[in-house]
């Protein structure tokens, strides 16, 4: 498959692994890259920039193919050393940086000077246009189906993808609710030149999370996610479990709540513990509506090969139907 995304990133197939907190580690990133996609290490999964350097070196021992580093820039009273994480990636020879959250404008010049390309992940056309003006090389746009923080506009991919493709000139990557070859074909027909998948890659053998979490994703339907933080204007989509339902209950109680009320339930360390222990109801498990399409737990190579085959078949079937 050849699109502007494959050419920009130097990969065989336009399939990118999402930069997921606690999950974007060397095992998964290398497996995706070895299968012809683009694996992503998540910078803030590592406790400090030096640990990121070590993780990049570990990933290089597992793959000779390109991989990237995700840097999610979030508002905080005590922000992590974002620039030091970026320096660790660039100094280690990483030349694909995925940014998300706040505008990456302050880091673009440094990354470009090192010869890196920047893929910025956003949730709205207006944010995509802003990132394009700032100089990013590609846009990855999240539909409302996505895990994580899909924004506050509640626009699904069927509308958001073509709206973004119409607006931006740089290559567009569709994200949110994609996990099959048919979904990939649909995204391409809507104007995307690649797809980004997070939840679907969690349900693979190489994903560094407990098998019980993978089985929970396998067993879930498309109705088994919850929207949290709606009242705080920081919407997040997670798997329906005891914790997420408690969060929603607190948010909808008379008088509402503050983040401080929710913090014991949603702490990152608690979510990480659930992913490692397999105790599905003990922390937030971020998941998109694509859980309803997860029917097995393949290797990354099996998943990508199947998606590419199904994508081609769907496109050909569409052409045959049109010709008929």
Short mmCIF file of C-alpha atoms in Angstrom, two decimals, residues 92-296:
data_model
loop_
_atom_site.label_atom_id
_atom_site.label_comp_id
_atom_site.label_asym_id
_atom_site.label_seq_id
_atom_site.Cartn_x
_atom_site.Cartn_y
_atom_site.Cartn_z
CA UNK A 92 18.54 8.68 20.33
CA UNK A 93 17.92 9.01 16.61
CA UNK A 94 14.11 8.86 16.62
CA UNK A 95 12.86 10.79 13.61
CA UNK A 96 9.09 10.40 14.01
CA UNK A 97 7.41 12.30 16.82
CA UNK A 98 3.69 11.99 17.55
CA UNK A 99 2.38 14.90 19.59
CA UNK A 100 -1.00 15.18 21.27
CA UNK A 101 -2.81 17.42 23.70
CA UNK A 102 -1.71 21.05 23.62
CA UNK A 103 -0.26 22.59 20.46
CA UNK A 104 3.29 21.32 19.79
CA UNK A 105 4.30 24.71 18.33
CA UNK A 106 7.08 25.32 20.86
CA UNK A 107 8.82 22.02 19.94
CA UNK A 108 8.42 22.04 16.15
CA UNK A 109 11.56 24.01 15.29
CA UNK A 110 13.78 21.75 17.41
CA UNK A 111 12.29 18.57 15.95
CA UNK A 112 12.55 19.84 12.38
CA UNK A 113 16.16 20.94 12.93
CA UNK A 114 16.95 17.34 13.90
CA UNK A 115 15.29 16.05 10.71
CA UNK A 116 12.22 14.66 12.45
CA UNK A 117 8.65 14.64 11.15
CA UNK A 118 5.75 15.52 13.46
CA UNK A 119 2.36 13.83 13.44
CA UNK A 120 -0.05 15.80 15.61
CA UNK A 121 -3.10 14.10 17.11
CA UNK A 122 -6.19 16.26 17.62
CA UNK A 123 -9.97 16.05 17.90
CA UNK A 124 -11.37 18.91 15.81
CA UNK A 125 -10.88 20.44 12.37
CA UNK A 126 -10.06 23.84 13.89
CA UNK A 127 -7.26 22.24 15.93
CA UNK A 128 -5.99 20.41 12.84
CA UNK A 129 -5.80 23.67 10.90
CA UNK A 130 -3.95 25.34 13.76
CA UNK A 131 -1.41 22.51 13.91
CA UNK A 132 -0.97 22.60 10.14
CA UNK A 133 -0.24 26.35 10.28
CA UNK A 134 2.31 25.64 13.03
CA UNK A 135 4.17 23.31 10.66
CA UNK A 136 3.32 19.72 11.53
CA UNK A 137 3.84 17.15 8.77
CA UNK A 138 0.64 15.11 9.24
CA UNK A 139 -2.57 15.20 11.23
CA UNK A 140 -4.08 12.28 13.15
CA UNK A 141 -7.68 13.13 14.01
CA UNK A 142 -9.79 11.40 16.67
CA UNK A 143 -13.45 10.70 16.07
CA UNK A 144 -15.88 10.58 18.99
CA UNK A 145 -15.61 6.77 19.04
CA UNK A 146 -12.01 7.00 20.26
CA UNK A 147 -10.56 5.96 23.58
CA UNK A 148 -8.78 8.56 25.64
CA UNK A 149 -9.94 12.15 25.25
CA UNK A 150 -12.03 12.58 22.07
CA UNK A 151 -12.73 16.26 22.68
CA UNK A 152 -15.97 18.04 23.47
CA UNK A 153 -17.56 18.32 20.03
CA UNK A 154 -18.94 14.75 19.93
CA UNK A 155 -18.39 14.36 16.17
CA UNK A 156 -17.99 10.78 14.92
CA UNK A 157 -15.47 9.71 12.32
CA UNK A 158 -17.99 9.37 9.50
CA UNK A 159 -18.33 13.17 9.51
CA UNK A 160 -15.06 14.26 11.10
CA UNK A 161 -12.72 12.40 8.74
CA UNK A 162 -14.04 13.89 5.48
CA UNK A 163 -14.42 17.31 7.12
CA UNK A 164 -10.76 17.25 8.12
CA UNK A 165 -9.63 15.83 4.77
CA UNK A 166 -11.41 18.67 3.03
CA UNK A 167 -9.74 21.27 5.25
CA UNK A 168 -6.09 20.26 5.61
CA UNK A 169 -3.41 19.85 2.97
CA UNK A 170 -1.00 17.62 4.91
CA UNK A 171 -1.63 13.85 5.04
CA UNK A 172 -4.55 12.86 7.28
CA UNK A 173 -4.63 9.81 9.57
CA UNK A 174 -8.02 8.58 10.83
CA UNK A 175 -8.24 7.55 14.48
CA UNK A 176 -11.00 6.29 16.74
CA UNK A 177 -13.11 3.17 16.38
CA UNK A 178 -10.92 1.56 13.72
CA UNK A 179 -9.90 -2.06 14.13
CA UNK A 180 -10.84 -3.92 10.96
CA UNK A 181 -9.96 -3.85 7.29
CA UNK A 182 -13.44 -2.59 6.48
CA UNK A 183 -12.97 0.32 8.87
CA UNK A 184 -9.63 1.08 7.27
CA UNK A 185 -11.18 1.02 3.79
CA UNK A 186 -13.95 3.35 4.94
CA UNK A 187 -11.43 5.79 6.42
CA UNK A 188 -9.46 5.84 3.18
CA UNK A 189 -12.62 6.45 1.16
CA UNK A 190 -13.45 9.36 3.47
CA UNK A 191 -10.15 11.02 2.65
CA UNK A 192 -7.66 9.63 5.16
CA UNK A 193 -4.33 8.23 3.97
CA UNK A 194 -3.71 6.07 7.02
CA UNK A 195 -5.25 4.87 10.26
CA UNK A 196 -4.26 5.02 13.91
CA UNK A 197 -5.35 2.25 16.30
CA UNK A 198 -4.95 2.04 20.05
CA UNK A 199 -7.55 -0.24 21.61
CA UNK A 200 -7.27 -2.85 18.84
CA UNK A 201 -3.54 -3.17 19.43
CA UNK A 202 -4.20 -3.64 23.16
CA UNK A 203 -5.99 -6.87 22.22
CA UNK A 204 -2.89 -8.46 20.66
CA UNK A 205 -0.48 -10.99 22.06
CA UNK A 206 2.42 -8.55 22.24
CA UNK A 207 0.56 -5.83 24.16
CA UNK A 208 2.29 -5.52 27.56
CA UNK A 209 -0.89 -5.80 29.63
CA UNK A 210 -2.49 -8.66 31.57
CA UNK A 211 -4.38 -11.33 29.63
CA UNK A 212 -7.47 -10.68 31.76
CA UNK A 213 -7.61 -7.12 30.43
CA UNK A 214 -7.32 -8.41 26.87
CA UNK A 215 -10.15 -10.86 27.53
CA UNK A 216 -12.28 -8.02 28.91
CA UNK A 217 -11.77 -6.11 25.66
CA UNK A 218 -12.63 -9.26 23.70
CA UNK A 219 -15.80 -9.85 25.69
CA UNK A 220 -17.04 -6.25 25.53
CA UNK A 221 -19.62 -4.97 23.06
CA UNK A 222 -19.71 -1.61 21.33
CA UNK A 223 -22.01 -0.44 24.15
CA UNK A 224 -19.51 -1.30 26.90
CA UNK A 225 -17.66 1.98 27.18
CA UNK A 226 -18.38 4.95 29.43
CA UNK A 227 -17.79 8.68 29.01
CA UNK A 228 -16.17 10.18 32.10
CA UNK A 229 -15.12 13.73 33.01
CA UNK A 230 -18.03 15.14 30.97
CA UNK A 231 -18.90 17.61 33.70
CA UNK A 232 -15.27 18.76 33.85
CA UNK A 233 -15.15 19.44 30.08
CA UNK A 234 -12.35 16.90 29.72
CA UNK A 235 -14.32 13.96 28.31
CA UNK A 236 -12.64 10.56 28.33
CA UNK A 237 -13.83 7.23 26.93
CA UNK A 238 -13.03 4.15 29.01
CA UNK A 239 -14.20 0.56 29.39
CA UNK A 240 -17.36 0.10 31.44
CA UNK A 241 -16.30 -1.31 34.80
CA UNK A 242 -16.89 -0.65 38.48
CA UNK A 243 -14.54 2.32 38.62
CA UNK A 244 -15.87 4.11 35.55
CA UNK A 245 -19.45 3.65 36.74
CA UNK A 246 -18.54 5.10 40.15
CA UNK A 247 -16.98 8.10 38.41
CA UNK A 248 -20.12 8.74 36.38
CA UNK A 249 -22.27 8.37 39.49
CA UNK A 250 -20.21 11.00 41.31
CA UNK A 251 -20.36 13.36 38.35
CA UNK A 252 -24.13 13.11 38.06
CA UNK A 253 -24.98 13.36 41.75
CA UNK A 254 -26.86 16.47 42.91
CA UNK A 255 -24.38 19.28 43.28
CA UNK A 256 -21.84 17.63 41.00
CA UNK A 257 -18.22 17.06 41.95
CA UNK A 258 -14.69 18.35 41.53
CA UNK A 259 -11.68 16.52 40.14
CA UNK A 260 -10.44 16.14 43.70
CA UNK A 261 -13.54 14.03 44.41
CA UNK A 262 -12.66 11.73 41.50
CA UNK A 263 -8.90 11.61 41.90
CA UNK A 264 -8.72 8.54 44.17
CA UNK A 265 -10.68 6.55 41.57
CA UNK A 266 -8.90 7.77 38.44
CA UNK A 267 -5.28 8.00 39.58
CA UNK A 268 -2.88 6.91 36.87
CA UNK A 269 -1.05 4.54 39.20
CA UNK A 270 -4.33 2.78 39.92
CA UNK A 271 -5.05 2.32 36.22
CA UNK A 272 -1.55 1.06 35.61
CA UNK A 273 -1.97 -1.42 38.43
CA UNK A 274 -5.16 -2.77 36.88
CA UNK A 275 -3.44 -3.28 33.52
CA UNK A 276 -0.63 -5.19 35.19
CA UNK A 277 -2.66 -7.25 37.68
CA UNK A 278 -5.63 -8.03 35.42
CA UNK A 279 -8.08 -6.77 38.06
CA UNK A 280 -10.42 -5.18 35.53
CA UNK A 281 -12.59 -3.41 38.12
CA UNK A 282 -9.73 -1.85 40.08
CA UNK A 283 -8.80 1.04 37.77
CA UNK A 284 -9.67 2.87 34.59
CA UNK A 285 -9.13 0.86 31.40
CA UNK A 286 -9.14 3.22 28.45
CA UNK A 287 -10.98 1.72 25.47
CA UNK A 288 -12.80 2.83 22.34
CA UNK A 289 -16.09 1.62 20.91
CA UNK A 290 -14.05 -0.66 18.64
CA UNK A 291 -14.18 -3.23 21.47
CA UNK A 292 -17.41 -4.34 19.83
CA UNK A 293 -15.42 -5.44 16.78
CA UNK A 294 -12.65 -7.30 18.64
CA UNK A 295 -13.16 -11.02 18.01
CA UNK A 296 -9.74 -12.48 18.78
#
